[in-house]
Amino acid sequence: MDKLHITGGKPLCGELRISGAKNAALPILAGALLSEAPVTIGNVPHLHDITTTMELLGRMGVQLVVDEKLNIEVDSSSIQNFYAPYELVKTMRASILVLGPLLSRFGRAEVSLPGGCAIGTRPVNLHLQGLAAMGADINVRNGYIHAVAKRLKGCRLVLDQVTVTGTENLMMAAALAEGKTVIENAAREPEVIDLANFLNQLGAQVRGAGTGILEIEGVESLDRPGRHYNILPDRIETGTYLVAAAMTGGRVKLKNARPALLDAVLVKLRAAGAEIRVGENWIELDMHGRRPCSVSIRTAPYPAFPTDMQAQFIAMNAIAEGVGIITETVFENRFMHVQEMQRMGADIKLESNTAIVKGIPWLTAAPVMATDLRASACLVLAGLVAEGKTVIERIYHIDRGYECIEEKLSQLGAEIRRIPH
Ligand code: UD1
């Protein structure tokens, strides 16, 4: 397994291009299953989770063609089976996103249950309850979800809890259902809006994306030909590089970004002492060589502070001036990075879903292990400011969500190397 070697202490300076959003690309690739005509998807990030999704679709018999600009053409007219095996689903929970489209268009699906995950139990009960309410016959046996339906029927769904992929799965199922579906307490994440825009471009009728109530008027088929859709920029990748610059006292300009989607994060970075300038599709952060001040955050569904940025802010608080209180309300076990940070000298106390982080002037390098995607980002950030050489193991987690991270950080002046195994 590859490792990352990082020698800390360099302020990050320069320009970067932000990649397409992983969490939009995954549902949109699954959503392409709904289309009778081939669709082309652009600005797709080059990530391990995308390769897994392509493998998943490919095994169903879907034709995928990647052109020289990395646009992906998806043609699901040749689909032969409706099966998502455990070996793929266990490496990427978002595979569950094929359930709604398969059931809605083909009337059946067999998808492995995702199972446990480092950051919490992450059940899919709300996905299943919603599909059952739309008339699907769902059985869970031998670790697989077996779902069949004649044609799903639109209905009113009130989600117990805000769920991003749950909202997306049900939106895709409703797109071809008979009649109107209303999803209340829907997730408002920008990636949900991106999926709705994609489906609408194919001919779906989804209204209200970005609000807590989605209304989807089912259509007979999605068959508008020759469609091209560009994935929106990744707000979490953007936030991660901004934190990297803030922690190292640097200055970065991020292009192909969407600052309007990062309000909650920018408020906290400004509170930490960063000077931030934004345009429509770029964002610049200048720390003027200063050490950041601690900030307190509480994660919650969009538009509040994203749980996917929590680990990065723990890293920043670890070397900031003062004490920051970080409360995680979305996932029950998302502090796996804290123990590794403590091995680098961080002063962090955990009390149930809260981390109390007392900043120290510098961390010390140590061999550490990545446990999940955002935890690995936290360790990379810590390595950038630690004294000595940090070695991060199990970096396959980071390759799931960050395109060419070592190349992008090197471009900004970091001393970082991938050591292939
Ligand atoms: C998505 C994102 C992930 C992000 C998370 C929260 C993708 C591919 N992944 O994950 O990066 O961290 O949103 O912003 O978009 N829940 C249930 N029952 C369900 C579904 C969810 O109880 O059926 C709970 C979960 O355990 C969790 C909470 O709801 O506590 C939110 O999870 P959810 O929004 O579903 O996360 P994902 O969609 O898996």
Coordinates of C-alpha atoms and ligand atoms in Angstrom, one line a residue:
M1 CA 0.0 0.0 0.0
D2 CA 1.3 3.5 -0.9
K3 CA 2.4 5.9 1.8
L4 CA 2.8 9.7 1.9
H5 CA 5.9 11.3 3.2
I6 CA 5.5 14.9 4.3
T7 CA 8.1 17.2 5.6
G8 CA 6.4 20.1 7.4
G9 CA 7.1 23.8 7.7
K10 CA 6.6 25.2 4.2
P11 CA 4.0 28.0 3.8
L12 CA 1.7 27.1 0.9
C13 CA 1.6 29.7 -1.8
G14 CA 0.3 29.6 -5.4
E15 CA -2.7 28.7 -7.6
L16 CA -4.7 25.6 -8.0
R17 CA -7.6 24.3 -10.1
I18 CA -10.3 22.7 -8.1
S19 CA -11.7 19.4 -9.4
G20 CA -15.3 18.3 -9.9
A21 CA -17.2 17.3 -6.8
K22 CA -17.0 13.6 -5.9
N23 CA -20.3 13.7 -4.0
A24 CA -22.1 15.1 -7.1
A25 CA -20.3 12.9 -9.6
L26 CA -21.4 9.7 -7.8
P27 CA -25.1 10.3 -7.8
I28 CA -25.0 11.7 -11.3
L29 CA -23.2 8.7 -12.7
A30 CA -25.9 6.5 -11.0
G31 CA -28.6 8.9 -12.3
A32 CA -27.4 8.2 -15.9
L33 CA -29.0 4.7 -15.4
L34 CA -32.3 6.5 -15.8
S35 CA -31.6 7.8 -19.3
E36 CA -32.7 5.9 -22.4
A37 CA -30.2 7.9 -24.5
P38 CA -26.5 8.1 -23.9
V39 CA -25.4 11.0 -21.7
T40 CA -21.9 12.7 -21.4
I41 CA -20.7 13.9 -18.0
G42 CA -17.8 16.4 -17.8
N43 CA -15.6 17.8 -15.0
V44 CA -15.6 14.3 -13.4
P45 CA -12.8 14.1 -10.8
H46 CA -10.1 11.4 -11.3
L47 CA -10.8 9.5 -8.1
H48 CA -10.9 6.0 -6.8
D49 CA -14.6 6.2 -6.0
I50 CA -15.3 7.2 -9.6
T51 CA -13.4 4.2 -10.9
T52 CA -15.4 2.0 -8.5
T53 CA -18.7 3.5 -9.8
M54 CA -17.6 2.9 -13.3
E55 CA -16.7 -0.7 -12.5
L56 CA -20.1 -1.1 -10.9
L57 CA -22.0 0.2 -13.9
G58 CA -19.7 -1.7 -16.3
R59 CA -20.5 -5.0 -14.6
M60 CA -24.2 -4.3 -15.2
G61 CA -23.5 -4.1 -18.9
V62 CA -23.6 -0.3 -19.1
Q63 CA -21.2 1.1 -21.8
L64 CA -18.8 3.7 -20.6
V65 CA -16.5 5.6 -22.8
V66 CA -13.9 8.1 -21.5
D67 CA -12.7 10.7 -24.0
E68 CA -9.3 12.6 -24.0
K69 CA -10.8 15.4 -21.9
L70 CA -12.0 12.8 -19.3
N71 CA -15.7 13.3 -20.2
I72 CA -17.5 10.1 -19.5
E73 CA -20.2 8.9 -21.9
V74 CA -22.7 6.6 -20.2
D75 CA -25.0 4.4 -22.3
S76 CA -27.3 2.2 -20.2
S77 CA -29.3 0.9 -23.2
S78 CA -27.2 -2.3 -23.1
I79 CA -27.7 -3.1 -19.4
Q80 CA -27.9 -6.8 -18.7
N81 CA -28.2 -7.1 -14.9
F82 CA -29.3 -5.1 -12.0
Y83 CA -26.8 -6.3 -9.4
A84 CA -24.4 -4.4 -7.1
P85 CA -22.1 -7.0 -5.5
Y86 CA -20.8 -6.8 -1.9
E87 CA -17.2 -6.6 -3.0
L88 CA -17.8 -3.2 -4.6
V89 CA -20.4 -1.8 -2.2
K90 CA -18.2 -2.5 0.8
T91 CA -15.4 -0.3 -0.7
M92 CA -17.9 2.5 -1.4
R93 CA -21.1 3.0 0.4
A94 CA -22.4 5.4 -2.3
S95 CA -23.0 2.3 -4.5
I96 CA -26.4 2.3 -2.8
L97 CA -27.3 5.1 -5.2
V98 CA -27.9 2.7 -8.0
L99 CA -30.9 1.2 -6.1
G100 CA -33.4 4.0 -6.8
P101 CA -32.6 4.4 -10.6
L102 CA -32.6 0.6 -11.2
L103 CA -35.8 0.0 -9.4
S104 CA -37.5 3.0 -11.1
R105 CA -36.5 2.3 -14.6
F106 CA -36.1 -1.5 -14.7
G107 CA -38.4 -2.6 -11.9
R108 CA -35.8 -4.6 -10.0
A109 CA -32.5 -4.3 -8.2
E110 CA -30.3 -6.5 -6.1
V111 CA -27.8 -4.3 -4.1
S112 CA -25.6 -5.4 -1.3
L113 CA -26.2 -3.8 2.1
P114 CA -23.3 -1.4 2.7
G115 CA -22.5 -2.6 6.2
G116 CA -20.4 -0.8 8.8
C117 CA -18.1 2.1 8.3
A118 CA -15.4 3.8 10.3
I119 CA -17.4 6.9 11.0
G120 CA -20.6 5.3 12.3
T121 CA -23.3 2.8 11.6
R122 CA -24.7 4.7 8.6
P123 CA -27.9 2.7 8.0
V124 CA -29.9 2.9 4.8
N125 CA -33.3 2.5 6.4
L126 CA -34.7 5.8 5.1
H127 CA -33.8 4.9 1.5
L128 CA -35.7 1.6 1.9
Q129 CA -38.7 3.0 3.7
G130 CA -39.1 5.7 1.0
L131 CA -38.9 3.1 -1.8
A132 CA -41.4 0.8 0.0
A133 CA -43.8 3.8 0.5
M134 CA -43.6 4.2 -3.3
G135 CA -44.8 0.7 -3.8
A136 CA -41.6 -1.3 -4.0
D137 CA -41.5 -4.8 -2.5
I138 CA -38.2 -4.9 -0.6
N139 CA -36.6 -7.9 1.1
V140 CA -33.3 -8.0 2.9
R141 CA -31.7 -11.4 2.9
N142 CA -28.2 -12.8 2.9
G143 CA -26.8 -9.3 3.2
Y144 CA -28.5 -8.1 0.0
I145 CA -31.4 -5.8 -0.7
H146 CA -33.8 -7.4 -3.1
A147 CA -36.2 -4.9 -4.5
V148 CA -38.9 -5.3 -7.2
A149 CA -41.7 -2.9 -8.4
K150 CA -44.0 -2.7 -11.3
R151 CA -44.0 1.0 -11.6
L152 CA -43.3 3.1 -8.5
K153 CA -46.0 5.4 -7.4
G154 CA -45.5 9.0 -6.3
C155 CA -46.4 9.7 -2.7
R156 CA -45.5 12.1 0.1
L157 CA -42.4 11.2 2.0
V158 CA -41.3 12.8 5.3
L159 CA -37.7 11.9 6.1
D160 CA -37.0 11.3 9.8
Q161 CA -33.6 12.7 9.4
V162 CA -31.8 14.7 6.7
T163 CA -30.0 12.3 4.5
V164 CA -28.0 13.3 1.4
T165 CA -27.8 10.0 -0.5
G166 CA -31.2 9.1 0.8
T167 CA -32.7 12.2 -0.7
E168 CA -30.8 11.5 -4.0
N169 CA -31.9 7.9 -4.2
L170 CA -35.6 8.8 -3.6
M171 CA -35.4 11.7 -6.1
M172 CA -34.0 9.4 -8.8
A173 CA -36.7 6.8 -8.0
A174 CA -39.4 9.4 -8.2
A175 CA -38.2 10.8 -11.5
L176 CA -39.9 7.9 -13.4
A177 CA -42.6 7.1 -10.9
E178 CA -46.3 7.4 -11.7
G179 CA -47.6 10.8 -10.4
K180 CA -46.1 13.3 -8.0
T181 CA -43.7 12.6 -5.2
V182 CA -43.1 15.1 -2.4
I183 CA -40.0 14.7 -0.2
E184 CA -40.1 16.7 3.0
N185 CA -37.1 17.3 5.2
A186 CA -35.0 16.7 2.1
A187 CA -31.2 17.4 2.1
R188 CA -30.3 20.9 0.8
E189 CA -26.7 20.1 -0.1
P190 CA -25.4 21.7 -3.4
E191 CA -24.7 18.2 -4.7
V192 CA -28.5 17.4 -4.4
I193 CA -29.2 20.5 -6.5
D194 CA -26.6 19.3 -9.1
L195 CA -28.3 16.0 -9.4
A196 CA -31.7 17.6 -9.8
N197 CA -30.3 19.9 -12.5
F198 CA -28.8 16.9 -14.3
L199 CA -32.1 15.0 -14.2
N200 CA -34.0 18.0 -15.3
Q201 CA -31.7 18.3 -18.3
L202 CA -32.6 14.8 -19.2
G203 CA -36.3 15.7 -19.1
A204 CA -37.2 15.0 -15.4
Q205 CA -39.4 17.4 -13.5
V206 CA -37.8 18.1 -10.2
R207 CA -38.6 21.3 -8.3
G208 CA -37.5 22.7 -5.0
A209 CA -33.9 21.4 -5.0
G210 CA -31.9 23.3 -2.5
T211 CA -34.9 23.7 -0.2
G212 CA -36.3 21.2 2.4
I213 CA -39.2 20.2 0.1
L214 CA -38.7 18.5 -3.2
E215 CA -41.5 18.0 -5.7
I216 CA -41.0 15.5 -8.4
E217 CA -43.6 15.0 -11.1
G218 CA -42.8 11.5 -12.6
V219 CA -42.4 11.2 -16.3
E220 CA -42.7 8.1 -18.6
S221 CA -39.1 8.1 -19.7
L222 CA -35.9 10.2 -19.8
D223 CA -34.9 10.1 -23.4
R224 CA -33.6 13.5 -24.5
P225 CA -30.6 12.6 -26.6
G226 CA -27.0 14.0 -26.8
R227 CA -26.9 15.6 -23.3
H228 CA -23.7 16.9 -21.7
Y229 CA -23.6 17.8 -18.1
N230 CA -20.6 19.4 -16.2
I231 CA -20.2 18.4 -12.5
L232 CA -20.0 21.3 -10.0
P233 CA -16.7 22.1 -8.3
D234 CA -15.8 20.2 -5.1
R235 CA -16.5 22.4 -2.1
I236 CA -14.8 20.1 0.3
E237 CA -11.6 19.9 -1.7
T238 CA -11.8 23.7 -1.9
G239 CA -12.2 24.0 1.9
T240 CA -9.4 21.6 2.5
Y241 CA -6.8 23.6 0.5
L242 CA -8.0 26.8 2.1
V243 CA -7.3 25.3 5.5
A244 CA -3.9 24.0 4.3
A245 CA -3.0 27.6 3.4
A246 CA -4.4 29.0 6.6
M247 CA -2.5 26.5 8.8
T248 CA 0.8 27.1 7.0
G249 CA 0.5 30.9 7.0
G250 CA 0.3 30.9 3.3
R251 CA -1.6 32.4 0.4
V252 CA -3.5 30.5 -2.3
K253 CA -5.8 31.2 -5.1
L254 CA -8.2 28.4 -6.1
K255 CA -9.7 28.5 -9.5
N256 CA -12.8 26.7 -10.8
A257 CA -14.2 26.9 -7.3
R258 CA -17.7 28.0 -6.2
P259 CA -17.2 30.2 -3.1
A260 CA -21.0 30.7 -2.7
L261 CA -21.2 27.1 -1.6
L262 CA -18.7 27.5 1.3
D263 CA -20.3 30.3 3.3
A264 CA -20.2 28.5 6.7
V265 CA -16.5 27.5 6.1
L266 CA -15.4 30.9 5.0
V267 CA -17.0 32.5 8.1
K268 CA -14.8 30.3 10.3
L269 CA -11.7 30.9 8.2
R270 CA -12.1 34.6 8.5
A271 CA -12.7 34.2 12.3
A272 CA -9.4 32.3 12.3
G273 CA -7.6 35.4 10.9
A274 CA -7.6 34.7 7.2
E275 CA -8.1 37.4 4.6
I276 CA -10.4 36.0 1.9
R277 CA -11.4 37.5 -1.4
V278 CA -13.9 35.8 -3.8
G279 CA -15.1 36.1 -7.3
E280 CA -17.8 34.0 -8.9
N281 CA -15.5 31.1 -9.7
W282 CA -12.3 31.7 -7.7
I283 CA -11.3 32.3 -4.1
E284 CA -8.2 33.6 -2.6
L285 CA -7.0 33.2 1.0
D286 CA -4.1 35.1 2.5
M287 CA -2.9 34.4 6.0
H288 CA -0.1 37.0 5.9
G289 CA 2.3 34.6 7.6
R290 CA 0.2 34.6 10.8
R291 CA -0.7 31.7 13.1
P292 CA -4.5 31.0 13.0
C293 CA -6.7 31.7 16.0
S294 CA -8.9 28.8 17.3
V295 CA -12.5 28.6 16.1
S296 CA -15.4 26.6 17.5
I297 CA -17.7 24.7 15.1
R298 CA -20.8 22.6 15.1
T299 CA -21.4 20.3 12.2
A300 CA -24.9 20.0 10.7
P301 CA -26.6 19.5 7.3
Y302 CA -26.2 22.2 4.7
P303 CA -26.1 25.2 4.8
A304 CA -24.5 24.7 8.3
F305 CA -20.9 23.7 8.7
P306 CA -20.2 20.5 6.8
T307 CA -19.2 17.3 8.7
D308 CA -16.8 16.6 5.8
M309 CA -14.7 19.7 6.9
Q310 CA -14.7 18.8 10.6
A311 CA -11.4 16.8 10.6
Q312 CA -9.6 19.6 8.7
F313 CA -10.7 22.2 11.3
I314 CA -9.5 19.9 14.1
A315 CA -6.1 19.9 12.4
M316 CA -6.1 23.7 12.2
N317 CA -7.2 24.2 15.8
A318 CA -4.4 21.8 16.9
I319 CA -1.8 24.5 16.0
A320 CA -4.0 27.6 16.5
E321 CA -3.8 30.1 19.3
G322 CA -6.5 29.4 21.9
V323 CA -9.0 26.6 22.5
G324 CA -11.6 25.5 19.9
I325 CA -14.7 23.3 20.6
I326 CA -15.7 21.1 17.8
T327 CA -19.1 19.4 18.0
E328 CA -20.0 16.6 15.5
T329 CA -23.8 16.2 15.2
V330 CA -24.1 14.2 11.9
F331 CA -22.1 11.0 12.5
E332 CA -21.6 9.4 15.9
N333 CA -18.0 8.2 15.5
R334 CA -16.2 10.7 13.4
F335 CA -13.2 11.4 15.6
M336 CA -10.9 8.6 14.5
H337 CA -8.3 11.1 13.5
V338 CA -8.0 12.5 17.0
Q339 CA -5.9 9.6 18.3
E340 CA -3.5 9.9 15.4
M341 CA -3.3 13.7 16.0
Q342 CA -2.5 13.1 19.6
R343 CA 0.4 10.9 18.5
M344 CA 1.7 14.0 16.7
G345 CA 1.5 16.0 20.0
A346 CA -1.9 17.6 19.6
D347 CA -3.7 18.5 22.8
I348 CA -7.3 17.2 22.2
K349 CA -9.8 15.9 24.7
L350 CA -12.9 14.0 23.6
E351 CA -16.2 14.2 25.4
S352 CA -18.9 12.2 23.6
N353 CA -19.5 14.1 20.4
T354 CA -17.3 17.0 21.2
A355 CA -13.6 17.6 20.8
I356 CA -11.9 20.2 22.9
V357 CA -8.7 21.3 21.0
K358 CA -6.1 23.4 22.8
G359 CA -3.7 24.8 20.2
I360 CA 0.0 24.3 20.5
P361 CA 2.7 26.2 18.5
W362 CA 3.8 23.1 16.5
L363 CA 3.1 19.4 16.0
T364 CA 5.8 16.8 15.8
A365 CA 6.0 14.3 13.0
A366 CA 5.1 10.7 13.6
P367 CA 4.1 7.6 11.6
V368 CA 0.2 7.8 11.4
M369 CA -2.5 5.8 9.8
A370 CA -5.5 7.1 7.8
T371 CA -8.8 5.7 8.9
D372 CA -11.3 7.3 6.5
L373 CA -11.4 9.9 3.8
R374 CA -11.6 13.1 5.7
A375 CA -9.5 11.8 8.6
S376 CA -6.7 11.3 6.1
A377 CA -7.0 14.9 5.0
C378 CA -6.6 16.0 8.6
L379 CA -3.4 14.0 8.9
V380 CA -2.0 15.4 5.6
L381 CA -2.7 18.9 7.0
A382 CA -1.1 18.1 10.3
G383 CA 2.0 16.8 8.4
L384 CA 2.3 20.1 6.5
V385 CA 2.9 21.9 9.8
A386 CA 4.7 19.2 11.8
E387 CA 8.4 19.4 12.7
G388 CA 10.1 16.5 10.9
K389 CA 8.9 13.9 8.4
T390 CA 5.3 12.5 8.8
V391 CA 4.6 9.1 7.2
I392 CA 0.9 8.5 6.5
E393 CA -0.1 4.9 5.9
R394 CA -3.3 3.6 4.3
I395 CA -3.6 6.5 2.0
Y396 CA -6.0 4.7 -0.3
H397 CA -8.6 6.5 1.7
I398 CA -7.4 9.8 0.5
D399 CA -7.3 8.6 -3.2
R400 CA -11.1 8.0 -2.8
G401 CA -11.8 11.7 -2.5
Y402 CA -8.8 14.0 -3.4
E403 CA -7.6 14.1 -7.0
C404 CA -3.7 14.1 -7.2
I405 CA -3.3 15.5 -3.7
E406 CA 0.4 15.2 -3.6
E407 CA 0.8 16.9 -7.0
K408 CA -1.5 19.7 -6.0
L409 CA 0.2 20.3 -2.7
S410 CA 3.6 20.2 -4.3
Q411 CA 2.4 22.8 -6.8
L412 CA 1.8 25.0 -3.8
G413 CA 5.3 24.4 -2.4
A414 CA 4.7 21.6 0.0
E415 CA 7.3 18.9 0.5
I416 CA 5.2 15.8 0.0
R417 CA 6.0 12.5 -1.8
R418 CA 4.0 9.3 -2.5
I419 CA 6.0 6.2 -1.8
P420 CA 4.6 3.4 -3.9
H421 CA 4.6 0.0 -2.2
Ligands
UD1_1 C1 -23.2 12.0 2.4 C2 -21.9 12.3 1.8 C3 -20.8 12.3 2.9 C4 -21.2 13.3 4.0 C5 -22.7 13.0 4.4 C6 -23.2 14.1 5.4 C7 -22.0 11.3 -0.4 C8 -21.6 10.2 -1.4 N1 -21.6 11.2 0.8 O1 -23.2 10.7 3.0 O2 -19.6 12.7 2.3 O3 -20.4 13.1 5.1 O4 -23.6 13.0 3.3 O5 -23.1 15.3 4.8 O6 -22.7 12.2 -0.8 N2 -29.0 8.1 8.2 C9 -30.0 7.2 8.8 N3 -30.7 6.4 7.9 C10 -30.6 6.5 6.6 C11 -29.6 7.4 6.0 C12 -28.9 8.1 6.9 O7 -30.1 7.1 10.0 O8 -31.3 5.7 5.8 C13 -28.2 8.9 9.1 C14 -26.7 8.6 9.0 O9 -26.4 7.5 9.9 C15 -26.1 9.9 9.5 C16 -27.1 10.9 9.0 O10 -28.3 10.2 8.7 O11 -26.1 10.0 10.9 C17 -26.7 11.6 7.7 O12 -26.2 10.7 6.8 P1 -26.4 10.9 5.2 O13 -26.7 12.3 4.9 O14 -27.3 9.8 4.7 O15 -24.9 10.6 4.7 P2 -24.5 9.9 3.3 O16 -25.6 10.3 2.3 O17 -24.2 8.5 3.5

